[in-house]
């Protein structure tokens, strides 16, 4: 049944690739994967294979790849992606020797892929459970680890109709799960090769903090004002916090929207009517020219990528978007800087959001909730600082998953 579904999915991707650019990139990338492997695989090298669905999973796997590279330079790293949003952003990542899409999980593709690569070990990050690849890996006695995985009762593995597909879990050598709930759920279906290590993303955001860029433009913009940083925002988020700061002009506002297309940027600027707004690329020019116009700007819109994790450093309060849509973006990148963090209500599947609600994180449902808490932050600076410290301590206290995983697998390398 699984293989029938995969072939139907493959047909659907082929059709959709004619009309959707993202699907087209994935379709072509998967078809080119074997050519890339034939060209780049060194038959005399030993490869450790990391597979990440997309960019978020890559960030979870990255600390492991970099630790492996440091401790075991004799091995090469193969990194595969399922989604263009991961591959297109990280296809030039220097921490891997070969980077490619993962061909769709047919029996033929899985056999061809593994004949070309011959990995000595494989790491599947978080939610990746490809039935054919995993069964062939097990058949070839190749150790396979599920890292930063998290399980919930509503997943197919724990339903009566998912028992056959659930056998894929028996293909893993070990599960390094995020929490005790995951370990208990797996135990109920007979999977006991589990260790609770937490989430490697905590290690990653601490790495990001250490490598943060100094941004003179943002420093000059901030001056001595309190600054509110909104990261990865969407229109429903922006309608809430912009309304507040249009009325409270004693704060400066930095907005790094998730989508930086011109239509969205203009939509944000329209909401900010009456405020002195400047985009980052223009601010850079004016900063270099020492323009007085830049110095009096009240709102800075980040219209380029790659700066957000460093920008949080300049904030006194942060907001992470997506919680009124598909789900919140990376809360940890903000919290690691010792700032309280706002986020929307669609966060039930995000363990870090649930924990942050007790450690410097604030779920909001509407403008009134947001305004009440911002008013309290403004009136009680000690409370604001206390909540920020709580958020930072939470992140630091959850670090260490990478070392726990590597300590377990080192003996097999």
Tab-separated table of C-alpha atoms in Angstrom:
chain	number	residue	atom	x	y	z
A	1	UNK	CA	0.000	0.000	0.000
A	2	UNK	CA	2.855	2.378	0.885
A	3	UNK	CA	4.540	1.836	-2.480
A	4	UNK	CA	1.274	2.428	-4.342
A	5	UNK	CA	0.941	5.730	-2.525
A	6	UNK	CA	4.549	6.669	-3.356
A	7	UNK	CA	4.021	6.088	-7.077
A	8	UNK	CA	0.799	8.107	-7.012
A	9	UNK	CA	2.677	10.849	-5.180
A	10	UNK	CA	5.436	10.693	-7.787
A	11	UNK	CA	2.857	11.134	-10.539
A	12	UNK	CA	1.329	14.083	-8.711
A	13	UNK	CA	4.734	15.752	-8.340
A	14	UNK	CA	5.415	15.295	-12.063
A	15	UNK	CA	2.125	16.989	-12.940
A	16	UNK	CA	2.459	19.798	-10.388
A	17	UNK	CA	6.013	20.524	-11.512
A	18	UNK	CA	4.575	21.999	-14.700
A	19	UNK	CA	2.732	24.681	-12.761
A	20	UNK	CA	4.622	25.285	-9.499
A	21	UNK	CA	8.217	26.531	-9.395
A	22	UNK	CA	9.002	25.029	-5.986
A	23	UNK	CA	7.702	21.601	-7.011
A	24	UNK	CA	9.581	21.916	-10.314
A	25	UNK	CA	12.869	22.498	-8.472
A	26	UNK	CA	12.231	19.445	-6.307
A	27	UNK	CA	11.297	17.303	-9.323
A	28	UNK	CA	14.410	18.240	-11.276
A	29	UNK	CA	16.626	18.051	-8.198
A	30	UNK	CA	15.543	14.521	-7.360
A	31	UNK	CA	16.101	13.395	-10.945
A	32	UNK	CA	19.580	14.930	-10.977
A	33	UNK	CA	20.578	13.393	-7.635
A	34	UNK	CA	21.969	10.202	-9.130
A	35	UNK	CA	24.126	12.132	-11.599
A	36	UNK	CA	25.534	14.209	-8.739
A	37	UNK	CA	26.277	11.100	-6.709
A	38	UNK	CA	27.958	9.309	-9.627
A	39	UNK	CA	30.131	12.354	-10.188
A	40	UNK	CA	31.051	13.207	-6.605
A	41	UNK	CA	31.059	10.033	-4.512
A	42	UNK	CA	34.596	8.889	-3.754
A	43	UNK	CA	34.489	5.048	-3.824
A	44	UNK	CA	37.403	4.914	-1.389
A	45	UNK	CA	35.828	7.225	1.199
A	46	UNK	CA	33.585	6.412	4.133
A	47	UNK	CA	30.377	8.465	4.201
A	48	UNK	CA	28.066	9.358	7.060
A	49	UNK	CA	24.646	10.257	5.659
A	50	UNK	CA	22.453	12.997	7.162
A	51	UNK	CA	18.925	13.488	5.842
A	52	UNK	CA	16.840	16.581	6.622
A	53	UNK	CA	13.416	17.335	5.205
A	54	UNK	CA	13.925	21.074	5.057
A	55	UNK	CA	15.782	24.040	6.545
A	56	UNK	CA	14.515	23.615	10.116
A	57	UNK	CA	15.619	19.993	10.260
A	58	UNK	CA	18.963	20.962	8.730
A	59	UNK	CA	19.524	23.374	11.635
A	60	UNK	CA	18.834	20.489	14.028
A	61	UNK	CA	21.314	18.248	12.247
A	62	UNK	CA	23.976	20.881	11.749
A	63	UNK	CA	25.535	20.689	15.250
A	64	UNK	CA	25.953	16.926	14.779
A	65	UNK	CA	27.544	17.309	11.360
A	66	UNK	CA	29.981	19.893	12.643
A	67	UNK	CA	30.852	17.854	15.729
A	68	UNK	CA	31.381	14.781	13.566
A	69	UNK	CA	33.617	16.758	11.200
A	70	UNK	CA	35.644	17.990	14.175
A	71	UNK	CA	35.983	14.644	15.970
A	72	UNK	CA	36.206	12.337	12.933
A	73	UNK	CA	37.729	14.126	9.927
A	74	UNK	CA	38.422	10.733	8.360
A	75	UNK	CA	34.732	10.484	7.392
A	76	UNK	CA	32.968	12.395	4.650
A	77	UNK	CA	29.449	13.769	5.026
A	78	UNK	CA	26.571	13.331	2.614
A	79	UNK	CA	23.652	15.686	3.215
A	80	UNK	CA	20.290	15.197	1.511
A	81	UNK	CA	17.125	17.288	1.512
A	82	UNK	CA	13.528	16.599	0.608
A	83	UNK	CA	12.336	20.196	0.217
A	84	UNK	CA	13.638	23.013	-2.005
A	85	UNK	CA	13.331	25.384	0.952
A	86	UNK	CA	16.178	23.432	2.540
A	87	UNK	CA	18.270	22.485	-0.468
A	88	UNK	CA	18.165	25.832	-2.278
A	89	UNK	CA	19.266	27.713	0.845
A	90	UNK	CA	21.979	25.276	1.979
A	91	UNK	CA	23.228	23.688	-1.252
A	92	UNK	CA	26.597	25.426	-0.764
A	93	UNK	CA	26.969	24.535	2.928
A	94	UNK	CA	30.671	23.912	3.514
A	95	UNK	CA	30.150	21.425	6.328
A	96	UNK	CA	29.126	18.614	3.954
A	97	UNK	CA	31.105	16.988	1.156
A	98	UNK	CA	28.094	16.192	-1.038
A	99	UNK	CA	24.687	17.890	-0.936
A	100	UNK	CA	21.755	16.745	-3.015
A	101	UNK	CA	18.029	16.069	-3.011
A	102	UNK	CA	16.879	12.665	-1.802
A	103	UNK	CA	15.203	10.762	-4.668
A	104	UNK	CA	11.599	9.759	-3.962
A	105	UNK	CA	11.329	6.675	-1.754
A	106	UNK	CA	10.687	3.961	-4.322
A	107	UNK	CA	12.371	0.578	-3.907
A	108	UNK	CA	14.385	1.136	-7.095
A	109	UNK	CA	15.552	4.606	-6.062
A	110	UNK	CA	16.513	3.450	-2.571
A	111	UNK	CA	18.589	0.568	-3.937
A	112	UNK	CA	20.334	2.761	-6.538
A	113	UNK	CA	21.053	5.467	-3.970
A	114	UNK	CA	22.561	3.099	-1.407
A	115	UNK	CA	24.611	1.237	-4.023
A	116	UNK	CA	26.215	4.542	-5.000
A	117	UNK	CA	26.867	5.856	-1.488
A	118	UNK	CA	27.494	2.853	0.805
A	119	UNK	CA	27.100	4.930	4.015
A	120	UNK	CA	28.648	3.573	7.185
A	121	UNK	CA	25.972	5.284	9.279
A	122	UNK	CA	22.833	7.377	8.715
A	123	UNK	CA	21.059	10.094	10.685
A	124	UNK	CA	17.436	10.943	9.925
A	125	UNK	CA	16.414	14.236	11.525
A	126	UNK	CA	13.134	14.632	13.448
A	127	UNK	CA	10.180	13.421	11.321
A	128	UNK	CA	11.859	11.515	8.483
A	129	UNK	CA	10.590	7.931	8.169
A	130	UNK	CA	11.156	6.770	4.571
A	131	UNK	CA	9.988	3.163	4.463
A	132	UNK	CA	12.085	1.737	1.616
A	133	UNK	CA	15.328	3.523	2.429
A	134	UNK	CA	15.077	2.465	6.059
A	135	UNK	CA	14.280	-1.169	5.357
A	136	UNK	CA	17.186	-1.502	2.938
A	137	UNK	CA	19.529	0.196	5.404
A	138	UNK	CA	18.481	-2.302	8.054
A	139	UNK	CA	18.886	-5.222	5.623
A	140	UNK	CA	22.458	-4.049	4.967
A	141	UNK	CA	23.191	-3.742	8.708
A	142	UNK	CA	23.907	-0.011	8.452
A	143	UNK	CA	23.288	1.801	11.778
A	144	UNK	CA	20.481	4.366	11.493
A	145	UNK	CA	19.634	6.992	14.107
A	146	UNK	CA	16.571	9.173	14.515
A	147	UNK	CA	17.719	12.466	16.037
A	148	UNK	CA	15.649	15.165	17.767
A	149	UNK	CA	12.564	13.109	16.978
A	150	UNK	CA	9.334	13.851	18.751
A	151	UNK	CA	6.187	11.731	18.848
A	152	UNK	CA	2.548	12.540	19.590
A	153	UNK	CA	-0.473	10.248	20.133
A	154	UNK	CA	-2.176	11.465	16.944
A	155	UNK	CA	0.628	10.194	14.683
A	156	UNK	CA	-0.095	7.284	12.361
A	157	UNK	CA	2.281	4.913	14.187
A	158	UNK	CA	-0.056	4.830	17.191
A	159	UNK	CA	-3.300	4.229	15.276
A	160	UNK	CA	-4.722	0.793	14.521
A	161	UNK	CA	-4.616	1.513	10.784
A	162	UNK	CA	-0.948	2.515	10.942
A	163	UNK	CA	0.458	-0.729	12.309
A	164	UNK	CA	1.902	-1.927	9.011
A	165	UNK	CA	3.614	1.361	8.233
A	166	UNK	CA	4.673	1.585	11.889
A	167	UNK	CA	7.059	-1.313	11.297
A	168	UNK	CA	9.410	1.231	9.778
A	169	UNK	CA	10.310	2.264	13.330
A	170	UNK	CA	11.924	-1.136	13.868
A	171	UNK	CA	14.537	-0.181	11.276
A	172	UNK	CA	16.210	2.371	13.532
A	173	UNK	CA	19.230	1.423	15.593
A	174	UNK	CA	18.325	4.040	18.189
A	175	UNK	CA	15.976	6.968	18.768
A	176	UNK	CA	17.339	10.133	20.360
A	177	UNK	CA	14.028	11.751	21.273
A	178	UNK	CA	13.180	15.186	22.604
A	179	UNK	CA	10.998	14.265	25.588
A	180	UNK	CA	9.687	11.582	27.919
A	181	UNK	CA	6.278	11.527	26.218
A	182	UNK	CA	7.936	10.367	22.995
A	183	UNK	CA	9.825	7.640	24.828
A	184	UNK	CA	6.638	6.408	26.535
A	185	UNK	CA	4.649	6.372	23.269
A	186	UNK	CA	7.316	4.313	21.536
A	187	UNK	CA	7.471	1.903	24.472
A	188	UNK	CA	3.726	1.228	24.125
A	189	UNK	CA	4.323	-0.203	20.637
A	190	UNK	CA	7.400	-2.164	21.672
A	191	UNK	CA	10.132	0.323	20.726
A	192	UNK	CA	12.536	0.578	23.651
A	193	UNK	CA	15.835	1.556	21.996
A	194	UNK	CA	15.307	5.191	22.986
A	195	UNK	CA	17.151	7.879	24.896
A	196	UNK	CA	15.751	11.277	25.882
A	197	UNK	CA	18.427	13.837	24.925
A	198	UNK	CA	16.399	16.949	24.111
A	199	UNK	CA	16.599	18.993	20.943
A	200	UNK	CA	19.851	19.770	19.112
A	201	UNK	CA	18.338	23.116	18.063
A	202	UNK	CA	19.254	24.502	21.477
A	203	UNK	CA	22.896	23.764	20.739
A	204	UNK	CA	22.518	25.360	17.344
A	205	UNK	CA	21.057	28.649	18.566
A	206	UNK	CA	23.861	28.939	21.103
A	207	UNK	CA	26.321	28.467	18.212
A	208	UNK	CA	24.465	31.146	16.256
A	209	UNK	CA	24.652	33.512	19.205
A	210	UNK	CA	28.395	33.001	19.506
A	211	UNK	CA	28.821	33.743	15.787
A	212	UNK	CA	26.399	36.695	15.703
A	213	UNK	CA	27.305	39.629	13.476
A	214	UNK	CA	27.845	43.119	14.754
A	215	UNK	CA	25.449	45.333	12.786
A	216	UNK	CA	26.538	48.981	12.927
A	217	UNK	CA	23.446	50.083	10.999
A	218	UNK	CA	21.145	48.543	13.624
A	219	UNK	CA	23.253	49.909	16.476
A	220	UNK	CA	23.009	53.417	15.046
A	221	UNK	CA	19.267	52.999	14.509
A	222	UNK	CA	18.674	51.819	18.078
A	223	UNK	CA	20.485	54.694	19.820
A	224	UNK	CA	19.148	54.919	23.396
A	225	UNK	CA	15.592	53.806	22.593
A	226	UNK	CA	13.775	50.691	23.660
A	227	UNK	CA	13.531	48.428	20.596
A	228	UNK	CA	10.880	45.889	19.661
A	229	UNK	CA	12.040	43.266	17.133
A	230	UNK	CA	9.441	41.366	15.108
A	231	UNK	CA	10.943	38.377	13.293
A	232	UNK	CA	9.456	36.188	10.541
A	233	UNK	CA	6.199	38.142	10.716
A	234	UNK	CA	3.094	37.618	8.589
A	235	UNK	CA	0.208	40.058	7.996
A	236	UNK	CA	-1.937	38.824	10.942
A	237	UNK	CA	1.039	39.381	13.264
A	238	UNK	CA	1.798	42.800	11.811
A	239	UNK	CA	-1.761	44.039	12.210
A	240	UNK	CA	-1.450	43.454	15.964
A	241	UNK	CA	1.953	44.848	16.898
A	242	UNK	CA	2.040	47.703	14.374
A	243	UNK	CA	-1.225	49.060	15.753
A	244	UNK	CA	0.357	49.248	19.199
A	245	UNK	CA	3.538	50.989	18.099
A	246	UNK	CA	1.670	53.485	15.969
A	247	UNK	CA	0.263	54.683	19.279
A	248	UNK	CA	3.434	54.276	21.395
A	249	UNK	CA	6.167	56.175	19.640
A	250	UNK	CA	8.639	56.007	22.534
A	251	UNK	CA	9.719	52.617	21.169
A	252	UNK	CA	11.625	51.951	17.965
A	253	UNK	CA	10.456	49.062	15.836
A	254	UNK	CA	12.423	46.582	13.692
A	255	UNK	CA	10.386	44.335	11.409
A	256	UNK	CA	11.961	41.362	9.614
A	257	UNK	CA	9.016	39.879	7.686
A	258	UNK	CA	8.979	36.243	6.629
A	259	UNK	CA	8.193	37.267	3.055
A	260	UNK	CA	10.166	40.222	1.724
A	261	UNK	CA	8.425	40.596	-1.623
A	262	UNK	CA	7.639	44.152	-2.667
A	263	UNK	CA	3.875	43.737	-2.210
A	264	UNK	CA	4.306	42.663	1.402
A	265	UNK	CA	6.816	45.424	2.158
A	266	UNK	CA	4.414	48.032	0.807
A	267	UNK	CA	1.593	46.517	2.861
A	268	UNK	CA	3.695	46.909	6.020
A	269	UNK	CA	4.603	50.490	5.126
A	270	UNK	CA	0.944	51.328	4.597
A	271	UNK	CA	0.140	50.088	8.108
A	272	UNK	CA	2.926	52.347	9.415
A	273	UNK	CA	1.512	55.574	8.003
A	274	UNK	CA	2.660	58.480	10.127
A	275	UNK	CA	5.878	56.748	11.251
A	276	UNK	CA	9.337	57.510	9.848
A	277	UNK	CA	10.156	54.245	8.076
A	278	UNK	CA	13.330	53.105	6.338
A	279	UNK	CA	14.301	49.817	4.718
A	280	UNK	CA	17.565	48.187	5.704
A	281	UNK	CA	19.207	48.406	2.270
A	282	UNK	CA	18.469	52.137	2.109
A	283	UNK	CA	19.571	52.570	5.727
A	284	UNK	CA	22.956	51.045	4.847
A	285	UNK	CA	23.479	53.659	2.140
A	286	UNK	CA	22.423	56.520	4.387
A	287	UNK	CA	24.485	55.216	7.292
A	288	UNK	CA	27.598	55.240	5.137
A	289	UNK	CA	26.733	58.744	3.957
A	290	UNK	CA	25.984	59.817	7.564
A	291	UNK	CA	22.572	61.059	6.485
A	292	UNK	CA	20.463	62.775	9.120
A	293	UNK	CA	17.320	61.175	7.627
A	294	UNK	CA	18.504	57.761	8.780
A	295	UNK	CA	19.181	58.990	12.312
A	296	UNK	CA	15.580	60.088	12.868
A	297	UNK	CA	13.963	56.925	11.497
A	298	UNK	CA	11.509	55.221	13.863
A	299	UNK	CA	10.946	51.922	12.054
A	300	UNK	CA	13.531	49.744	10.310
A	301	UNK	CA	12.211	47.136	7.866
A	302	UNK	CA	14.656	44.321	7.103
A	303	UNK	CA	14.273	43.727	3.372
A	304	UNK	CA	17.076	41.160	3.037
A	305	UNK	CA	17.880	37.735	4.433
A	306	UNK	CA	20.518	36.436	6.838
A	307	UNK	CA	20.378	39.105	9.556
A	308	UNK	CA	17.499	38.159	11.845
A	309	UNK	CA	19.343	35.959	14.336
A	310	UNK	CA	21.846	38.768	14.923
A	311	UNK	CA	19.187	41.497	14.986
A	312	UNK	CA	17.437	39.933	18.000
A	313	UNK	CA	20.520	40.967	19.996
A	314	UNK	CA	19.438	44.610	19.702
A	315	UNK	CA	15.898	44.062	20.940
A	316	UNK	CA	14.380	44.621	24.368
A	317	UNK	CA	11.274	42.610	23.479
A	318	UNK	CA	10.789	40.200	20.556
A	319	UNK	CA	7.873	38.829	18.567
A	320	UNK	CA	8.172	35.676	16.465
A	321	UNK	CA	5.603	35.332	13.718
A	322	UNK	CA	3.606	32.476	12.217
A	323	UNK	CA	1.448	31.710	15.247
A	324	UNK	CA	-1.701	32.964	13.536
A	325	UNK	CA	-1.056	30.736	10.512
A	326	UNK	CA	0.796	27.512	9.802
A	327	UNK	CA	2.794	27.662	13.041
A	328	UNK	CA	5.402	29.751	14.789
A	329	UNK	CA	8.905	30.184	13.456
A	330	UNK	CA	12.131	29.925	15.474
A	331	UNK	CA	11.468	31.161	19.013
A	332	UNK	CA	14.849	30.053	20.291
A	333	UNK	CA	16.799	32.479	18.083
A	334	UNK	CA	15.108	35.309	19.963
A	335	UNK	CA	14.963	33.835	23.466
A	336	UNK	CA	18.687	33.044	23.524
A	337	UNK	CA	19.352	36.809	23.715
A	338	UNK	CA	17.629	37.167	27.111
A	339	UNK	CA	14.545	38.911	25.758
A	340	UNK	CA	10.878	38.068	26.421
A	341	UNK	CA	9.175	36.652	23.340
A	342	UNK	CA	5.602	37.039	22.041
A	343	UNK	CA	3.999	34.479	19.715
A	344	UNK	CA	0.567	33.580	18.395
A	345	UNK	CA	-1.770	30.753	19.463
A	346	UNK	CA	-0.937	28.107	16.849
A	347	UNK	CA	1.913	26.597	18.854
A	348	UNK	CA	0.597	23.335	20.313
A	349	UNK	CA	2.995	21.202	18.267
A	350	UNK	CA	6.023	23.247	19.320
A	351	UNK	CA	7.477	21.910	22.550
A	352	UNK	CA	9.706	24.946	23.062
A	353	UNK	CA	6.667	27.255	22.892
A	354	UNK	CA	4.848	25.254	25.549
A	355	UNK	CA	7.889	25.481	27.835
A	356	UNK	CA	8.525	29.163	27.149
A	357	UNK	CA	5.031	30.026	28.359
A	358	UNK	CA	6.509	29.487	31.819
A	359	UNK	CA	9.911	30.986	31.011
A	360	UNK	CA	9.663	34.405	29.420
A	361	UNK	CA	7.373	33.552	26.510
A	362	UNK	CA	3.907	35.053	26.001
A	363	UNK	CA	1.137	33.594	23.865
A	364	UNK	CA	-1.293	36.184	22.556
A	365	UNK	CA	-4.631	35.815	20.805
A	366	UNK	CA	-5.457	39.413	19.914
A	367	UNK	CA	-4.409	43.042	20.103
A	368	UNK	CA	-5.822	43.582	23.595
A	369	UNK	CA	-3.666	40.824	25.130
A	370	UNK	CA	-0.581	42.132	23.378
A	371	UNK	CA	-1.231	45.730	24.442
A	372	UNK	CA	-1.790	44.785	28.094
A	373	UNK	CA	1.517	42.945	28.316
A	374	UNK	CA	3.449	45.642	26.443
A	375	UNK	CA	1.994	48.255	28.795
A	376	UNK	CA	3.222	46.202	31.730
A	377	UNK	CA	6.702	45.882	30.210
A	378	UNK	CA	6.801	49.658	29.747
A	379	UNK	CA	5.621	50.332	33.299
A	380	UNK	CA	7.733	47.658	35.031
A	381	UNK	CA	11.284	47.533	33.602
A	382	UNK	CA	12.362	45.068	36.293
A	383	UNK	CA	9.604	42.676	35.206
A	384	UNK	CA	10.694	43.026	31.574
A	385	UNK	CA	14.282	42.194	32.491
A	386	UNK	CA	13.214	39.263	34.682
A	387	UNK	CA	11.194	37.692	31.870
A	388	UNK	CA	14.049	38.112	29.414
A	389	UNK	CA	16.491	36.420	31.778
A	390	UNK	CA	14.039	33.541	32.197
A	391	UNK	CA	13.878	33.050	28.425
A	392	UNK	CA	17.657	33.017	28.105
A	393	UNK	CA	18.103	30.613	31.014
A	394	UNK	CA	15.555	28.270	29.455
A	395	UNK	CA	17.565	28.009	26.233
A	396	UNK	CA	20.902	27.559	27.979
A	397	UNK	CA	19.430	24.939	30.310
A	398	UNK	CA	18.273	22.758	27.411
A	399	UNK	CA	21.629	22.588	25.624
A	400	UNK	CA	23.741	19.450	25.360
A	401	UNK	CA	21.802	17.093	23.064
A	402	UNK	CA	24.596	17.034	20.477
A	403	UNK	CA	27.176	15.744	22.938
A	404	UNK	CA	24.775	13.088	24.235
A	405	UNK	CA	24.134	11.766	20.734
A	406	UNK	CA	27.809	11.778	19.758
A	407	UNK	CA	28.798	10.016	22.978
A	408	UNK	CA	26.492	7.138	21.994
A	409	UNK	CA	27.590	6.776	18.364
A	410	UNK	CA	31.323	7.487	18.718
A	411	UNK	CA	32.094	3.872	19.492
A	412	UNK	CA	30.684	2.798	16.100
A	413	UNK	CA	32.771	5.248	14.058
